[in-house]
Amino acid sequence: MDQFPTTESAVTALRTLAAEYGREIEVSHDIGADQTSRRSAAGVGITVDPDGSLPHEAHVDLGGSPRVSVRLFPEDDALITVEGVECPDVPRDDVLGFLRSLYDGLAHVKARRFPPGYFLIVPLPGDRTHREFMPMITLTPWLSSRVR
């Protein structure tokens, strides 16, 4: 499993992954407590954490199908959105494994008859999976093609 101690190291790894899979990548950075989404209580004009460090958040959009965006938070986790389905609280170190599963065709959608519903299931390294519930109306053509 890859380890990414900083947001910038994770962004660098995502750039390498995008090149490996032939995907376009667009990255935007928010640096400073007054800029990051989870630091709204920092106060006006305050850009550093109490320990003097600058929190760094990045938003990454990857081109191609499926549509994927990754929001890397300073707290060592990420929000990955796949075709409009949000997968919150993915550990930063699992982001590459998550995306590799998507691009290698290992991720799938599991249908449940009663009560009706769908789950996006993404295998992760170490015999783990990320499972995310999705309403039926969110099935895009890419997600529909992965239903088992």
PDB file of C-alpha atoms in Angstrom:
ATOM      1  CA  MET A   1       0.000   0.000   0.000  1.00  0.00           C
ATOM      2  CA  ASP A   2       1.291   3.433  -0.928  1.00  0.00           C
ATOM      3  CA  GLN A   3       1.704   5.997   1.818  1.00  0.00           C
ATOM      4  CA  PHE A   4       1.235   9.698   1.220  1.00  0.00           C
ATOM      5  CA  PRO A   5       2.196  11.867   4.191  1.00  0.00           C
ATOM      6  CA  THR A   6       1.171  15.084   2.452  1.00  0.00           C
ATOM      7  CA  THR A   7      -1.488  16.257   0.054  1.00  0.00           C
ATOM      8  CA  GLU A   8       1.202  17.216  -2.471  1.00  0.00           C
ATOM      9  CA  SER A   9       2.674  13.697  -2.473  1.00  0.00           C
ATOM     10  CA  ALA A  10      -0.797  12.287  -3.179  1.00  0.00           C
ATOM     11  CA  VAL A  11      -1.311  14.786  -6.028  1.00  0.00           C
ATOM     12  CA  THR A  12       2.043  13.760  -7.542  1.00  0.00           C
ATOM     13  CA  ALA A  13       0.991  10.105  -7.381  1.00  0.00           C
ATOM     14  CA  LEU A  14      -2.347  10.960  -9.023  1.00  0.00           C
ATOM     15  CA  ARG A  15      -0.519  12.722 -11.857  1.00  0.00           C
ATOM     16  CA  THR A  16       1.557   9.568 -12.400  1.00  0.00           C
ATOM     17  CA  LEU A  17      -1.581   7.403 -12.317  1.00  0.00           C
ATOM     18  CA  ALA A  18      -3.322   9.671 -14.848  1.00  0.00           C
ATOM     19  CA  ALA A  19      -0.350   9.372 -17.213  1.00  0.00           C
ATOM     20  CA  GLU A  20      -0.296   5.587 -16.755  1.00  0.00           C
ATOM     21  CA  TYR A  21      -3.981   5.244 -17.691  1.00  0.00           C
ATOM     22  CA  GLY A  22      -3.955   7.982 -20.347  1.00  0.00           C
ATOM     23  CA  ARG A  23      -6.310  10.310 -18.459  1.00  0.00           C
ATOM     24  CA  GLU A  24      -6.393  14.065 -18.491  1.00  0.00           C
ATOM     25  CA  ILE A  25      -5.915  15.611 -15.067  1.00  0.00           C
ATOM     26  CA  GLU A  26      -6.832  19.024 -13.694  1.00  0.00           C
ATOM     27  CA  VAL A  27      -5.702  20.029 -10.206  1.00  0.00           C
ATOM     28  CA  SER A  28      -6.617  23.017  -8.065  1.00  0.00           C
ATOM     29  CA  HIS A  29      -5.089  23.776  -4.666  1.00  0.00           C
ATOM     30  CA  ASP A  30      -6.433  25.516  -1.570  1.00  0.00           C
ATOM     31  CA  ILE A  31      -3.676  26.381   0.870  1.00  0.00           C
ATOM     32  CA  GLY A  32      -4.210  28.027   4.251  1.00  0.00           C
ATOM     33  CA  ALA A  33      -6.784  27.606   6.995  1.00  0.00           C
ATOM     34  CA  ASP A  34      -8.906  30.389   5.529  1.00  0.00           C
ATOM     35  CA  GLN A  35      -9.068  28.589   2.152  1.00  0.00           C
ATOM     36  CA  THR A  36      -9.671  24.925   3.025  1.00  0.00           C
ATOM     37  CA  SER A  37     -13.238  23.667   3.251  1.00  0.00           C
ATOM     38  CA  ARG A  38     -13.023  22.119   6.712  1.00  0.00           C
ATOM     39  CA  ARG A  39     -11.415  25.136   8.408  1.00  0.00           C
ATOM     40  CA  SER A  40     -14.285  27.621   8.396  1.00  0.00           C
ATOM     41  CA  ALA A  41     -13.779  28.369  12.113  1.00  0.00           C
ATOM     42  CA  ALA A  42     -10.213  29.588  11.529  1.00  0.00           C
ATOM     43  CA  GLY A  43     -11.181  33.250  11.575  1.00  0.00           C
ATOM     44  CA  VAL A  44     -10.688  36.064   9.103  1.00  0.00           C
ATOM     45  CA  GLY A  45      -7.129  36.479   7.862  1.00  0.00           C
ATOM     46  CA  ILE A  46      -5.849  33.366   9.669  1.00  0.00           C
ATOM     47  CA  THR A  47      -4.014  31.129   7.219  1.00  0.00           C
ATOM     48  CA  VAL A  48      -2.090  28.732   9.463  1.00  0.00           C
ATOM     49  CA  ASP A  49      -3.033  26.034  11.935  1.00  0.00           C
ATOM     50  CA  PRO A  50      -2.212  26.565  15.617  1.00  0.00           C
ATOM     51  CA  ASP A  51       1.033  24.604  15.091  1.00  0.00           C
ATOM     52  CA  GLY A  52       2.149  27.059  12.385  1.00  0.00           C
ATOM     53  CA  SER A  53       1.637  24.730   9.389  1.00  0.00           C
ATOM     54  CA  LEU A  54      -0.357  25.555   6.283  1.00  0.00           C
ATOM     55  CA  PRO A  55      -3.239  23.137   5.672  1.00  0.00           C
ATOM     56  CA  HIS A  56      -3.317  22.020   2.024  1.00  0.00           C
ATOM     57  CA  GLU A  57      -6.383  20.749   0.226  1.00  0.00           C
ATOM     58  CA  ALA A  58      -6.469  19.701  -3.432  1.00  0.00           C
ATOM     59  CA  HIS A  59      -9.284  19.024  -5.869  1.00  0.00           C
ATOM     60  CA  VAL A  60      -8.411  16.685  -8.756  1.00  0.00           C
ATOM     61  CA  ASP A  61     -10.603  16.022 -11.810  1.00  0.00           C
ATOM     62  CA  LEU A  62      -9.694  13.053 -13.994  1.00  0.00           C
ATOM     63  CA  GLY A  63     -10.931  12.909 -17.582  1.00  0.00           C
ATOM     64  CA  GLY A  64     -12.454   9.989 -19.413  1.00  0.00           C
ATOM     65  CA  SER A  65     -15.013   7.434 -18.384  1.00  0.00           C
ATOM     66  CA  PRO A  66     -15.925   7.022 -15.601  1.00  0.00           C
ATOM     67  CA  ARG A  67     -16.038  10.648 -14.497  1.00  0.00           C
ATOM     68  CA  VAL A  68     -13.934  10.838 -11.343  1.00  0.00           C
ATOM     69  CA  SER A  69     -13.024  13.660  -9.016  1.00  0.00           C
ATOM     70  CA  VAL A  70     -10.922  13.449  -5.869  1.00  0.00           C
ATOM     71  CA  ARG A  71     -10.870  15.972  -3.068  1.00  0.00           C
ATOM     72  CA  LEU A  72      -7.844  15.477  -0.815  1.00  0.00           C
ATOM     73  CA  PHE A  73      -8.266  16.923   2.669  1.00  0.00           C
ATOM     74  CA  PRO A  74      -5.509  17.944   5.094  1.00  0.00           C
ATOM     75  CA  GLU A  75      -6.816  15.385   7.632  1.00  0.00           C
ATOM     76  CA  ASP A  76      -5.423  12.407   5.610  1.00  0.00           C
ATOM     77  CA  ASP A  77      -8.692  11.445   3.944  1.00  0.00           C
ATOM     78  CA  ALA A  78     -10.394  12.041   0.630  1.00  0.00           C
ATOM     79  CA  LEU A  79     -13.799  12.367  -0.978  1.00  0.00           C
ATOM     80  CA  ILE A  80     -13.902  10.460  -4.264  1.00  0.00           C
ATOM     81  CA  THR A  81     -16.836  11.072  -6.585  1.00  0.00           C
ATOM     82  CA  VAL A  82     -17.468   8.451  -9.289  1.00  0.00           C
ATOM     83  CA  GLU A  83     -20.144   9.311 -11.853  1.00  0.00           C
ATOM     84  CA  GLY A  84     -21.886  11.503  -9.266  1.00  0.00           C
ATOM     85  CA  VAL A  85     -21.697   8.924  -6.449  1.00  0.00           C
ATOM     86  CA  GLU A  86     -19.828  10.365  -3.469  1.00  0.00           C
ATOM     87  CA  CYS A  87     -17.506   8.046  -1.564  1.00  0.00           C
ATOM     88  CA  PRO A  88     -16.514   9.988   1.570  1.00  0.00           C
ATOM     89  CA  ASP A  89     -13.830   9.237   4.129  1.00  0.00           C
ATOM     90  CA  VAL A  90     -11.526   7.212   1.889  1.00  0.00           C
ATOM     91  CA  PRO A  91      -8.096   7.194   3.562  1.00  0.00           C
ATOM     92  CA  ARG A  92      -5.561   9.167   1.524  1.00  0.00           C
ATOM     93  CA  ASP A  93      -3.318   6.092   1.286  1.00  0.00           C
ATOM     94  CA  ASP A  94      -6.169   4.106  -0.370  1.00  0.00           C
ATOM     95  CA  VAL A  95      -6.937   6.649  -3.111  1.00  0.00           C
ATOM     96  CA  LEU A  96      -4.582   5.090  -5.697  1.00  0.00           C
ATOM     97  CA  GLY A  97      -5.871   1.568  -5.003  1.00  0.00           C
ATOM     98  CA  PHE A  98      -9.449   2.841  -5.309  1.00  0.00           C
ATOM     99  CA  LEU A  99      -8.758   4.458  -8.690  1.00  0.00           C
ATOM    100  CA  ARG A 100      -6.793   1.456  -9.991  1.00  0.00           C
ATOM    101  CA  SER A 101      -9.791  -0.765  -9.179  1.00  0.00           C
ATOM    102  CA  LEU A 102     -12.045   1.596 -11.137  1.00  0.00           C
ATOM    103  CA  TYR A 103      -9.786   1.809 -14.171  1.00  0.00           C
ATOM    104  CA  ASP A 104      -8.894  -1.907 -14.199  1.00  0.00           C
ATOM    105  CA  GLY A 105     -12.589  -2.875 -14.219  1.00  0.00           C
ATOM    106  CA  LEU A 106     -12.660  -4.444 -10.742  1.00  0.00           C
ATOM    107  CA  ALA A 107     -15.268  -2.069  -9.321  1.00  0.00           C
ATOM    108  CA  HIS A 108     -18.878  -3.129  -9.762  1.00  0.00           C
ATOM    109  CA  VAL A 109     -22.422  -2.255  -8.786  1.00  0.00           C
ATOM    110  CA  LYS A 110     -24.405  -4.744  -6.726  1.00  0.00           C
ATOM    111  CA  ALA A 111     -28.181  -4.708  -7.041  1.00  0.00           C
ATOM    112  CA  ARG A 112     -30.450  -5.546  -4.125  1.00  0.00           C
ATOM    113  CA  ARG A 113     -34.048  -6.535  -4.784  1.00  0.00           C
ATOM    114  CA  PHE A 114     -35.581  -5.894  -1.382  1.00  0.00           C
ATOM    115  CA  PRO A 115     -35.455  -3.252  -0.247  1.00  0.00           C
ATOM    116  CA  PRO A 116     -34.453  -2.048  -3.689  1.00  0.00           C
ATOM    117  CA  GLY A 117     -31.116  -0.351  -3.970  1.00  0.00           C
ATOM    118  CA  TYR A 118     -27.668  -0.405  -5.485  1.00  0.00           C
ATOM    119  CA  PHE A 119     -24.187  -0.382  -3.991  1.00  0.00           C
ATOM    120  CA  LEU A 120     -20.970   0.710  -5.663  1.00  0.00           C
ATOM    121  CA  ILE A 121     -18.362  -1.804  -4.515  1.00  0.00           C
ATOM    122  CA  VAL A 122     -14.696  -0.964  -5.036  1.00  0.00           C
ATOM    123  CA  PRO A 123     -12.020  -3.498  -4.013  1.00  0.00           C
ATOM    124  CA  LEU A 124      -9.078  -2.030  -2.102  1.00  0.00           C
ATOM    125  CA  PRO A 125      -5.633  -3.477  -1.396  1.00  0.00           C
ATOM    126  CA  GLY A 126      -5.469  -5.912   1.509  1.00  0.00           C
ATOM    127  CA  ASP A 127      -8.753  -7.758   0.807  1.00  0.00           C
ATOM    128  CA  ARG A 128     -10.865  -4.754   1.774  1.00  0.00           C
ATOM    129  CA  THR A 129     -13.689  -3.075  -0.116  1.00  0.00           C
ATOM    130  CA  HIS A 130     -15.318   0.328  -0.127  1.00  0.00           C
ATOM    131  CA  ARG A 131     -19.099   0.010  -0.345  1.00  0.00           C
ATOM    132  CA  GLU A 132     -21.308   3.003  -1.087  1.00  0.00           C
ATOM    133  CA  PHE A 133     -25.136   3.029  -1.326  1.00  0.00           C
ATOM    134  CA  MET A 134     -26.632   4.730  -4.380  1.00  0.00           C
ATOM    135  CA  PRO A 135     -30.239   5.545  -5.201  1.00  0.00           C
ATOM    136  CA  MET A 136     -31.578   3.911  -8.348  1.00  0.00           C
ATOM    137  CA  ILE A 137     -31.988   7.246 -10.127  1.00  0.00           C
ATOM    138  CA  THR A 138     -28.235   7.907 -10.022  1.00  0.00           C
ATOM    139  CA  LEU A 139     -27.348   5.032 -12.352  1.00  0.00           C
ATOM    140  CA  THR A 140     -25.425   6.459 -15.278  1.00  0.00           C
ATOM    141  CA  PRO A 141     -24.593   4.387 -18.362  1.00  0.00           C
ATOM    142  CA  TRP A 142     -21.150   3.556 -16.922  1.00  0.00           C
ATOM    143  CA  LEU A 143     -22.628   2.457 -13.572  1.00  0.00           C
ATOM    144  CA  SER A 144     -25.394   0.497 -15.324  1.00  0.00           C
ATOM    145  CA  SER A 145     -22.801  -1.418 -17.309  1.00  0.00           C
ATOM    146  CA  ARG A 146     -21.218  -2.586 -14.020  1.00  0.00           C
ATOM    147  CA  VAL A 147     -24.379  -4.021 -12.378  1.00  0.00           C
ATOM    148  CA  ARG A 148     -24.072  -7.619 -11.183  1.00  0.00           C
TER     149      ARG A 148
END
